[in-house]
Coordinates of C-alpha atoms in Angstrom, one line a residue:
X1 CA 12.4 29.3 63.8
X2 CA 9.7 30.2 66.5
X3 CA 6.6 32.1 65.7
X4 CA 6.6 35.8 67.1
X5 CA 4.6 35.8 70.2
X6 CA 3.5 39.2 71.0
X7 CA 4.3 41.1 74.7
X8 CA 1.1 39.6 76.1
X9 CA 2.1 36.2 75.5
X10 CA -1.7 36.1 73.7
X11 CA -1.9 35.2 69.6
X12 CA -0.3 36.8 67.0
X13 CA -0.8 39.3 64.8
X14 CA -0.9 38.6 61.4
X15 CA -0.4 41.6 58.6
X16 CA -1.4 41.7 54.9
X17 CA 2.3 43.4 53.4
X18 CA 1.4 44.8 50.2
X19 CA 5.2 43.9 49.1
X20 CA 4.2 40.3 48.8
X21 CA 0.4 40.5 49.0
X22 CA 0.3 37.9 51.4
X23 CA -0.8 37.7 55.0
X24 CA 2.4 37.3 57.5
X25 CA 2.9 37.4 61.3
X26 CA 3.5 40.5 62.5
X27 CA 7.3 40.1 64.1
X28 CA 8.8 43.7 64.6
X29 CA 12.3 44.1 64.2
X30 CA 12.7 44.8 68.4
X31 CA 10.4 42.0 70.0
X32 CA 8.7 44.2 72.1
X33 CA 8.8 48.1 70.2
X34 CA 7.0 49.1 67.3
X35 CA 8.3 51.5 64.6
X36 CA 5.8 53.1 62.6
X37 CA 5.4 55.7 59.6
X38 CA 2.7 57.3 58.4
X39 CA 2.3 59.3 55.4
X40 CA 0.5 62.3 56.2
X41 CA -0.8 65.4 54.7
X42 CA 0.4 68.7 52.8
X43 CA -0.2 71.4 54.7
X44 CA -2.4 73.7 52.2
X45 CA -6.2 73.2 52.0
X46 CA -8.7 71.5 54.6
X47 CA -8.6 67.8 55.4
X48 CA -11.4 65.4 54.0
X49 CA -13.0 62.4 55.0
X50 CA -10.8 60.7 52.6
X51 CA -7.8 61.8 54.7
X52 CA -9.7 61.2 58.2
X53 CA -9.9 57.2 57.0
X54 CA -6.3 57.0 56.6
X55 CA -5.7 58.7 60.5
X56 CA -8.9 56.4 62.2
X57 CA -7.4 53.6 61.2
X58 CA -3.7 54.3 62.0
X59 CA -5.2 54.9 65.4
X60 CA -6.4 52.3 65.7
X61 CA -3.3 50.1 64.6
X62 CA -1.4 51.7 67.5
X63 CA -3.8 51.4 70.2
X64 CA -4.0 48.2 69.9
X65 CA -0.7 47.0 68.9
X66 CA -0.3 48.6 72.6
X67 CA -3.3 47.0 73.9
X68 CA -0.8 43.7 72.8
X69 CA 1.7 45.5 75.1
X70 CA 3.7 46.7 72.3
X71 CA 5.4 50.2 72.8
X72 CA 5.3 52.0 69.5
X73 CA 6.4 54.8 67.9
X74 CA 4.0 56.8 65.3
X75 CA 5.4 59.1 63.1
X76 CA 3.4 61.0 61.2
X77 CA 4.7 63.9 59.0
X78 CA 3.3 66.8 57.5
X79 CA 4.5 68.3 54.1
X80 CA 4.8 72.0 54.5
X81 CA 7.0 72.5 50.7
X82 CA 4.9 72.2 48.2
X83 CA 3.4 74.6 44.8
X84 CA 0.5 74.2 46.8
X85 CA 1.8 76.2 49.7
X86 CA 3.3 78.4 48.0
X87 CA -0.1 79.3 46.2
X88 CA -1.7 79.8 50.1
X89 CA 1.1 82.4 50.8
X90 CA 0.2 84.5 47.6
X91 CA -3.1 84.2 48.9
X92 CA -2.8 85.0 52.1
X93 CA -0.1 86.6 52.1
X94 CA 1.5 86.1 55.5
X95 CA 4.8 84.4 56.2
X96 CA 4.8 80.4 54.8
X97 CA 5.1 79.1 57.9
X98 CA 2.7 80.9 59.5
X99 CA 0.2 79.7 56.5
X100 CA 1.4 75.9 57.1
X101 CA 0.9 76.1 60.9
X102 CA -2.7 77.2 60.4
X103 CA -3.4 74.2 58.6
X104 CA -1.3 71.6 60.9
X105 CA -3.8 73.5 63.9
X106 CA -6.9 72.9 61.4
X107 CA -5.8 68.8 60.8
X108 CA -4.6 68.2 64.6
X109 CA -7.8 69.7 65.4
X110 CA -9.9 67.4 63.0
X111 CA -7.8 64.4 64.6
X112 CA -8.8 64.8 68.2
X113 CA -12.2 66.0 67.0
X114 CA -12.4 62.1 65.7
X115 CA -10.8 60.9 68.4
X116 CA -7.4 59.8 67.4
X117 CA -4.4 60.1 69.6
X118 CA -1.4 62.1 68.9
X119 CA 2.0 60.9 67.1
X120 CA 4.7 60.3 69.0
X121 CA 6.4 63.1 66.2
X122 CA 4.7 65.2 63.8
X123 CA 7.8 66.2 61.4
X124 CA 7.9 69.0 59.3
X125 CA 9.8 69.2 55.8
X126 CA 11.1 72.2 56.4
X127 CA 12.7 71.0 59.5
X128 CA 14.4 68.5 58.0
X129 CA 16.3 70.4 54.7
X130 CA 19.5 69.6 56.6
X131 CA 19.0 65.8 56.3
X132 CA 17.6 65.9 52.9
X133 CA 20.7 67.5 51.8
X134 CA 22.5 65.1 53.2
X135 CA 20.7 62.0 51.7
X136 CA 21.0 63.4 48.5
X137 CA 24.6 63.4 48.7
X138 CA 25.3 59.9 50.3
X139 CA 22.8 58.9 46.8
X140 CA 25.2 61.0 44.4
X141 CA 28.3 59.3 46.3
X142 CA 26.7 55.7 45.5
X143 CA 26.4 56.4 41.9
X144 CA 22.8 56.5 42.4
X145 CA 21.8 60.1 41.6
X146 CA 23.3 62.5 39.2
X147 CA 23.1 66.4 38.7
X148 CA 21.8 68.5 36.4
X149 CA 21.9 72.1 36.2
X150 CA 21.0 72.4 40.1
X151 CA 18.7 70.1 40.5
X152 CA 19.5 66.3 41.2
X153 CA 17.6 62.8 39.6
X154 CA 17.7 59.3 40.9
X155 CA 18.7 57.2 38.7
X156 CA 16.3 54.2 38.8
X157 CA 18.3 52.0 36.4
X158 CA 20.6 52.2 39.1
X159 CA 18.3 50.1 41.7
X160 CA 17.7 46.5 40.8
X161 CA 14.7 45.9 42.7
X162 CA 12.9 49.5 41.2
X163 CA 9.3 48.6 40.5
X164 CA 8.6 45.5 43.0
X165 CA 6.0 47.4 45.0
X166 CA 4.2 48.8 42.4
X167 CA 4.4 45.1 39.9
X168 CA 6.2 47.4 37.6
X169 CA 9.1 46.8 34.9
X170 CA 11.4 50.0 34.8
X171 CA 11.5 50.2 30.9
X172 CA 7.3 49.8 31.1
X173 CA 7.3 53.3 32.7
X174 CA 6.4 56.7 32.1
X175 CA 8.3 59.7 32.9
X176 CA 8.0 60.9 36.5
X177 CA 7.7 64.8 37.3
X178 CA 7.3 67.8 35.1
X179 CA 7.5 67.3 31.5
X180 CA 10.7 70.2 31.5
X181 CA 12.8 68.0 33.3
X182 CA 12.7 64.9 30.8
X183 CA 15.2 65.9 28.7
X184 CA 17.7 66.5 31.9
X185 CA 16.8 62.7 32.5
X186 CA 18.8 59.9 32.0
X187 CA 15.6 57.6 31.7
X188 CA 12.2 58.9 31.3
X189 CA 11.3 57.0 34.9
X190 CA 14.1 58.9 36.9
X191 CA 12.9 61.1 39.3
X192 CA 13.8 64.6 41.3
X193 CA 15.6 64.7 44.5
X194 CA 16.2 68.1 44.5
X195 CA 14.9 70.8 42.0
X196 CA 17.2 73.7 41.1
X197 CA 15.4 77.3 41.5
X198 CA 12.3 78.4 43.1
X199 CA 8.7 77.0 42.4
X200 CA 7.0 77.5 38.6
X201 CA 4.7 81.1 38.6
X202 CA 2.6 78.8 36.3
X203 CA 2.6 75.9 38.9
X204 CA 1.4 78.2 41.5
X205 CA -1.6 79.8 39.4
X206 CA -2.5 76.1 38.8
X207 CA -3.2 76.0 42.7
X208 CA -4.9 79.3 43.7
X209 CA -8.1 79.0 45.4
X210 CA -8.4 82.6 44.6
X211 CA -7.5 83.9 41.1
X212 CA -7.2 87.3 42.5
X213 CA -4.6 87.2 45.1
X214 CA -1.7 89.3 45.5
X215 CA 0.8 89.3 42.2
X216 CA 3.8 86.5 42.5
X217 CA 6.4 89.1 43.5
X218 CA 4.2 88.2 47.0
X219 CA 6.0 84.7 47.3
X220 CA 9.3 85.8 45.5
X221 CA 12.1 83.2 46.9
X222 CA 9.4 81.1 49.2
X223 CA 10.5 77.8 49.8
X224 CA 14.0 77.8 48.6
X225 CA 17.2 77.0 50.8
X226 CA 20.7 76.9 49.8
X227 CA 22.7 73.3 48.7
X228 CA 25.5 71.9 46.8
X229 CA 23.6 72.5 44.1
X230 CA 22.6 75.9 44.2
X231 CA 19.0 77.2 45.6
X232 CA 16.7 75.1 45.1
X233 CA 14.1 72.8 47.4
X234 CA 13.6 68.7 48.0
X235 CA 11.6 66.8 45.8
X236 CA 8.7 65.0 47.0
X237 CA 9.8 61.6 47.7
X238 CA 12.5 61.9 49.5
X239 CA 11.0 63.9 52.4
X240 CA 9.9 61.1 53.9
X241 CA 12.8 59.1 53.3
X242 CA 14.4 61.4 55.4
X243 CA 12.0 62.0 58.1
X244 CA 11.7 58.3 58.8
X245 CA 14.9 57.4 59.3
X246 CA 15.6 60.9 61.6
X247 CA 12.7 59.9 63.3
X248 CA 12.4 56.2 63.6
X249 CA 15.5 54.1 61.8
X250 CA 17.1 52.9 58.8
X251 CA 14.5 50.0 59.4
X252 CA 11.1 50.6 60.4
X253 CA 8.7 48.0 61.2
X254 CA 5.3 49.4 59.6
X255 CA 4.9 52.0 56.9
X256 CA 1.0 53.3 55.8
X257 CA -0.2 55.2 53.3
X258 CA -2.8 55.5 50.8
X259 CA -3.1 53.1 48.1
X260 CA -2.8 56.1 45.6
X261 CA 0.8 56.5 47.1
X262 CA 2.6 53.3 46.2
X263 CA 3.4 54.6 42.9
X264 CA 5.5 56.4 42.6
X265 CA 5.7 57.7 46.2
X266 CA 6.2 54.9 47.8
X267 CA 8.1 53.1 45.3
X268 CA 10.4 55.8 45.3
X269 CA 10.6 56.3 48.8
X270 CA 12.3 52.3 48.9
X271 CA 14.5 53.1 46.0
X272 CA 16.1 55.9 47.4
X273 CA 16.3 54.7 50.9
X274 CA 17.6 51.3 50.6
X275 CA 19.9 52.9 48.3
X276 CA 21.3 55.2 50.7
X277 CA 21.2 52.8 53.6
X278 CA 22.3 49.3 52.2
X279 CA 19.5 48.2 54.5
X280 CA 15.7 46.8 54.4
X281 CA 13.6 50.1 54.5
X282 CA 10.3 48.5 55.7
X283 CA 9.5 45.2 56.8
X284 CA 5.5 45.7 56.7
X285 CA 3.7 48.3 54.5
X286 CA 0.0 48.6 54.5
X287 CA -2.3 50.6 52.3
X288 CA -5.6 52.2 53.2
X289 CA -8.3 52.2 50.0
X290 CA -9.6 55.1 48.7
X291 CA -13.0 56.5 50.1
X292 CA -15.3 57.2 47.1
X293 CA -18.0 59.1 46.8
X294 CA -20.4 57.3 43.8
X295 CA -17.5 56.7 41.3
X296 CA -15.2 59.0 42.2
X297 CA -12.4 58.8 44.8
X298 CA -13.0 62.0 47.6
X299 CA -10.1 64.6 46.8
X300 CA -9.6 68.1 47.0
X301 CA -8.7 68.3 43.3
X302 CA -12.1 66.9 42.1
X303 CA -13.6 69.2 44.8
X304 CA -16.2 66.5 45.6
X305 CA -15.0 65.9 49.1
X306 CA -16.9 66.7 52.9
X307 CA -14.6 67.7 55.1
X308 CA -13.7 66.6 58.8
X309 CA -15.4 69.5 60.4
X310 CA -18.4 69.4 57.9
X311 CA -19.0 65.5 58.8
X312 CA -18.5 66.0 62.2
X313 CA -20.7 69.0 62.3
X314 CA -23.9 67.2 60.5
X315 CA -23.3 63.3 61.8
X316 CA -21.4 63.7 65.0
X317 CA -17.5 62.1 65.4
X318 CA -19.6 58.9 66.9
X319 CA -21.1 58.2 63.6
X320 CA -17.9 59.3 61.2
X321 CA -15.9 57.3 63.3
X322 CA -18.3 54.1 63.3
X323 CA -18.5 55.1 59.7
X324 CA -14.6 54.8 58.9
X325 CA -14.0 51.9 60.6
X326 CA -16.8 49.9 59.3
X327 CA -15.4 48.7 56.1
X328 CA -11.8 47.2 56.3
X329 CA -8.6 49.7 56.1
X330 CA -7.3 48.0 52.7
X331 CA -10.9 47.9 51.1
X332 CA -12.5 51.0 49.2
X333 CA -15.3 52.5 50.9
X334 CA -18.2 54.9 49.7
X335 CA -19.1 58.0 51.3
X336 CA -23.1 58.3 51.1
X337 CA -26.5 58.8 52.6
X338 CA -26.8 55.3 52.9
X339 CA -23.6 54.6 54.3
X340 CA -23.7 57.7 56.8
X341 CA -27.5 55.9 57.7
X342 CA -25.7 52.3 58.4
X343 CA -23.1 53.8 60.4
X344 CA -25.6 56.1 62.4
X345 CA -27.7 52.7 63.2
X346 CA -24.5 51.0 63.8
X347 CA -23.3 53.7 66.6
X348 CA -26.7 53.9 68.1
X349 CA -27.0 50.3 68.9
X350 CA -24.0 50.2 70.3
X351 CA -24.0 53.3 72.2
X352 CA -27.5 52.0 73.4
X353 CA -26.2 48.5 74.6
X354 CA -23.4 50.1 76.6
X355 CA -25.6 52.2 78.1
X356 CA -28.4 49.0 78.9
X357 CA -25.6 47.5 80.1
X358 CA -24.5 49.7 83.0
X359 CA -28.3 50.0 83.6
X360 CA -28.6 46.5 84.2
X361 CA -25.2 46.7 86.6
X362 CA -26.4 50.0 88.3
X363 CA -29.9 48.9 88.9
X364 CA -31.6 48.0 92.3
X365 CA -32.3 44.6 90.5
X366 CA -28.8 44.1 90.1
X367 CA -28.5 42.9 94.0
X368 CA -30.9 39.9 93.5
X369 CA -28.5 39.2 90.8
X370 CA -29.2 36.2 88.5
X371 CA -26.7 34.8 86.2
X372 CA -27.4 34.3 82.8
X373 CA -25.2 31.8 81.0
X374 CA -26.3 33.0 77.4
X375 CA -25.4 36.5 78.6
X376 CA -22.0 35.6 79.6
X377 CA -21.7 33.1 77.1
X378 CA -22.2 35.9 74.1
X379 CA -19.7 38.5 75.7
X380 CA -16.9 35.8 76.0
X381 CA -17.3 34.7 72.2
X382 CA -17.9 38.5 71.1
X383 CA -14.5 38.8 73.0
X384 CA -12.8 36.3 70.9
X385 CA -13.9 37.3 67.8
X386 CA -13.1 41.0 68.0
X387 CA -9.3 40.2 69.4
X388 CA -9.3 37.6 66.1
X389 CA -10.8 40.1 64.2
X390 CA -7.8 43.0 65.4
X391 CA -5.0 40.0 64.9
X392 CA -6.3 39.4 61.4
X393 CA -4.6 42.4 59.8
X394 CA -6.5 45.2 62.7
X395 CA -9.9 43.8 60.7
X396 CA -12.3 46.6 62.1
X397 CA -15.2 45.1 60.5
X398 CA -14.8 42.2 62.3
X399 CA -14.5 44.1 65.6
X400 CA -17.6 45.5 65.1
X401 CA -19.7 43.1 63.9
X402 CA -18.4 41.0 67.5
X403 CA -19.4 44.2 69.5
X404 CA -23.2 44.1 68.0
X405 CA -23.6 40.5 68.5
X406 CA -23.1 41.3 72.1
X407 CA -24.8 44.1 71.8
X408 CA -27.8 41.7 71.3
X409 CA -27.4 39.8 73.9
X410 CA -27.5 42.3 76.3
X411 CA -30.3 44.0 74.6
X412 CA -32.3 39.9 75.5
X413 CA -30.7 39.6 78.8
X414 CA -32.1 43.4 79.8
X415 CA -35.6 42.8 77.6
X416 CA -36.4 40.3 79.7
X417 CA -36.8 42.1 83.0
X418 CA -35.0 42.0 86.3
X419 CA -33.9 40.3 88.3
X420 CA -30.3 40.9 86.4
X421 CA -27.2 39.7 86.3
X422 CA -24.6 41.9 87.6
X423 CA -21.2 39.8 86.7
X424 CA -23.1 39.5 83.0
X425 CA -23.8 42.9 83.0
X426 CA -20.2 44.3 84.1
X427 CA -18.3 41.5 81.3
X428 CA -20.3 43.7 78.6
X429 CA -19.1 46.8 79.9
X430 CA -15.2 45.4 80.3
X431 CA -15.7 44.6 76.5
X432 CA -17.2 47.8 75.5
X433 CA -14.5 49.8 77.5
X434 CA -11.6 47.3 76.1
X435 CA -12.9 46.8 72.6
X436 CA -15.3 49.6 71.7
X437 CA -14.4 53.0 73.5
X438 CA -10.1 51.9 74.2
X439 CA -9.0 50.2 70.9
X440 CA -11.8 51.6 68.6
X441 CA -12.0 54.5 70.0
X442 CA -15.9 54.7 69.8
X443 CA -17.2 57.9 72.2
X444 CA -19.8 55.3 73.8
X445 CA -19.7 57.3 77.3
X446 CA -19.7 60.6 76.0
X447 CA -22.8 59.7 73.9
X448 CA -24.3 58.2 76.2
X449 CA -24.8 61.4 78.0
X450 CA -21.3 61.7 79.8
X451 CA -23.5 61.8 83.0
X452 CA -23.6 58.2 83.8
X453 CA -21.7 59.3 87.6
X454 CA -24.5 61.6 88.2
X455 CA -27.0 58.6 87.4
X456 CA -25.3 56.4 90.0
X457 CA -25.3 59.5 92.5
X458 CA -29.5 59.5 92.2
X459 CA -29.7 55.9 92.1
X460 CA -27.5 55.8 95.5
X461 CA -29.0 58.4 97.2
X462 CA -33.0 56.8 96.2
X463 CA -31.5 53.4 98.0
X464 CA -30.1 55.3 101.0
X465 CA -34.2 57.0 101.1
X466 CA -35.8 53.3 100.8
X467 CA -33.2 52.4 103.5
X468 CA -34.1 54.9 105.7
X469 CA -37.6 54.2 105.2
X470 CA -37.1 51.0 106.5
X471 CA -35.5 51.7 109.6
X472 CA -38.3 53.8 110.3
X473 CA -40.4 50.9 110.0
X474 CA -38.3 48.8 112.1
X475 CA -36.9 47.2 109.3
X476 CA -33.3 47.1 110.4
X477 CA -32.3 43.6 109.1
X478 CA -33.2 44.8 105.2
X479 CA -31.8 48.6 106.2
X480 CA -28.3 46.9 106.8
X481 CA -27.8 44.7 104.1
X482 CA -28.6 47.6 101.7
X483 CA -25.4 49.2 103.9
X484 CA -23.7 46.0 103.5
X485 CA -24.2 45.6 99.7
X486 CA -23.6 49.6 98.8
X487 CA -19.9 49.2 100.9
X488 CA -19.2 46.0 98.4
X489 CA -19.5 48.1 95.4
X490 CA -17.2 50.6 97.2
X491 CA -19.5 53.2 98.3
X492 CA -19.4 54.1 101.9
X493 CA -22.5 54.9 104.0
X494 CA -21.9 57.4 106.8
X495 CA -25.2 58.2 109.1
X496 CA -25.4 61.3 110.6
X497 CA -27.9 63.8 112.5
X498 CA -28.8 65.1 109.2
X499 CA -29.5 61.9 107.6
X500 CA -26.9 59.4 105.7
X501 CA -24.6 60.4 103.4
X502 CA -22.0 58.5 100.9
X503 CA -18.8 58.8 99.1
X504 CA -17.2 56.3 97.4
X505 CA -14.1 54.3 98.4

């Protein structure tokens, strides 16, 4: 059998699948389209830094699996049932899904604020009760879930391959969920699909931010629906069992998540599915590793966490971004002065060598160009190296470490004075655009001042006054090959009684 070429007939891309632990090429189950799930958040306190990894990284899976000339379909969901939720509504109290659409505004928000494009789908649990309902009955027809005074289990004796993502041996675990529901349990491990009744006035005072919020009465009957089974609302897991396959199919091609999620979300999330389905759930999945602040993992239990707005606020999104991307997406990073300091340097010298670049393309020197092999010589290996680097498993590090080694060379090329050379100059600014500002998605332009059209304006219009200088001095031979050279870089010259003007092509 053939090797998986990818759209652009270029190298493939090779995956590290946390099923088997080893690295495979990437071969998607429709040659040329991409299906891809991503776990995403509960809709009930602020996002962190920790959370902002998983999405920088996601995004920049997608943009450059279509860089390869994939098309690709991202879904990401947000969990809007939750004890947590319910908590915010006591709190607040305003309708729940008015309280979950301020946070989805407050996390969208935080996305674009680092940079990340939108899903193709943002799901909702809510939205989706219908199939959940549904996928819980095709389990119970199976003979793989059972039910229990309203609320339904899956039975995990009932799945042969329970515990292969997580190395696990089903009669080695724990009980899953809350310690009532064991003795409804066939085996300790089973876990809910659907819970009879509304949420636990205990769970939700386990979750207020604010002890004295209204009384529960205020979120009497929140997040319950109506089911075979009586009133009740999904369990966890199979939320995004069902959003998947609504969203994507039966099969999707790439699943991420956090490492924290592979048990028992994740784990259950394949049980029940291929359960349901008779079919391979995913054929990839990929963990992100926790971001860590000293010894600790950043969450919003331990309370020890920044969050998106507060990074972005102090460090700018350059820097968080150049920050998140700086270690490898399956690695664990640590959040810290020192860290923030690398990533700032990082950023800078990169955002400095784009902008050197264009200066060395834009300048009057550039027209006595002078080619510079070692110039050229760096941007075509920093080239390779960061595409090798995004093959092998979308290795950020990689692709960043190849952008500052060409970073350096343009730093020696412009050191050394003009004259410059413009093809050299332009290569670096085709791999910064490709590499650093479209796959990356590195704000190089906007740091650099997001004036750089306004710099070439006052560079053009100081030629066209040395130009007219020099047909005042006779000087027409020079005066016309400035013309000449400004209408090969696409900017037109007009001369008129009020002197010359330009606008480009």
């Amino acid at each position: 059998m053939s090797e998986h070429t990818p759209p652009d007939g270029g190298d493939p891309i090779r995956v590290t699948d946390s099923m088997t632990g080893e690295s495979q090429v990437f071969e998607p189950t429709d040659d040329d389209h991409v299906r891809l799930y991503y776990c995403g958040l509960t809709t009930s306190d602020p996002p962190h830094l920790g959370h902002a990894r998983g999405w920088v990284h996601v995004d920049v899976m997608v943009r450059w699996l279509r860089a390869r000339g994939y098309s690709v379909d991202h879904i990401e969901n947000f969990t809007d049932v939750n004890e947590k939720i319910v908590a915010r509504i006591g709190e607040a109290g305003a309708d729940e899904r008015d309280v979950a659409q301020s946070y989805i505004e407050t996390i969208i928000a935080a996305m674009r604020g680092l940079g990340c494009e939108r899903a193709s789908a943002y799901p909702r649990v809510s939205e989706h009760i219908e199939e959940i309902v549904a996928l819980v009955e095709r389990l119970i027809d199976r003979g793989h879930a059972y039910a229990v005074d309203g609320s339904v289990y899956f039975d995990v004796t009932s799945f042969e391959s329970y515990g292969d993502l997580s190395n696990q041996a089903v009669d080695e675990m724990e009980s899953q969920g809350d310690p009532d529901e064991r003795s409804e349990k066939r085996h300790p491990a089973d876990f809910a699909l659907w819970k009879a009744g509304g949420v636990d006035p205990a769970a939700i005072a386990d979750h207020r931010h604010d002890e004295a919020a209204p009384a529960d009465e205020a979120v009497d009957g929140a997040q319950t629906w109506a089911s075979p089974w009586g009133e009740g609302r999904p369990g966890w897991h199979v939320e995004c069992s069902a959003m998947s396959t609504a969203h994507l199919a039966d099969t999707i091609d790439i699943h991420v998540g956090g490492q924290d999620l592979i048990f028992p979300h994740h784990e259950n999330e394949i049980a029940q599915s291929e359960a349901a389905t008779g079919r391979e759930f995913v054929r990839y999945w990929l963990h992100v590793g926790l971001l860590e602040t000293a010894d600790e993992k950043m969450s919003s239990s331990l309370g020890n966490f920044a969050t998106v707005a507060e990074a972005i606020d102090e460090h700018g999104a350059g820097v968080v971004r150049t920050f998140l991307l700086s270690t490898a997406y399956d690695s664990r990073a640590t959040y810290s002065a020192a860290t923030i300091a690398e990533a700032r340097d990082r950023f800078e010298t990169l955002r400095r060598g784009y902008e050197r670049a264009q200066e060395g393309a834009d300048s009057v020197a550039a027209f006595a160009t002078a080619p510079d092999d070692d110039l050229r010589d760096a941007v075509a290996d920093a080239r390779r190296e960061a595409h090798d680097g995004l093959n092998d498993d979308f290795n950020t590090r990689r692709a960043l470490a190849a952008l500052e080694a060409a970073t350096r060379a343009v730093n020696r090329h412009v050191d050394r004075g003009a004259p410059y050379d413009y093809q050299g100059c332009r290569d670096a600014i085709a791999l910064y655009d490709a590499i650093a500002i479209d796959v990356l998605g590195l704000p190089l332009a906007v740091a650099a001042g997001g004036d750089a059209d306004d710099l070439v304006d006052d560079l053009v219009e100081l030629l066209l006054e040395v130009r007219e200088r020099d047909r005042e001095a006779g000087n027409y031979d020079r005066a016309d090959w400035v013309r000449d050279r400004l209408d090969e870089l696409g900017i037109e010259v007009e001369d008129g009684d009020g002197g010359p003007t330009f606008r480009r092509a």
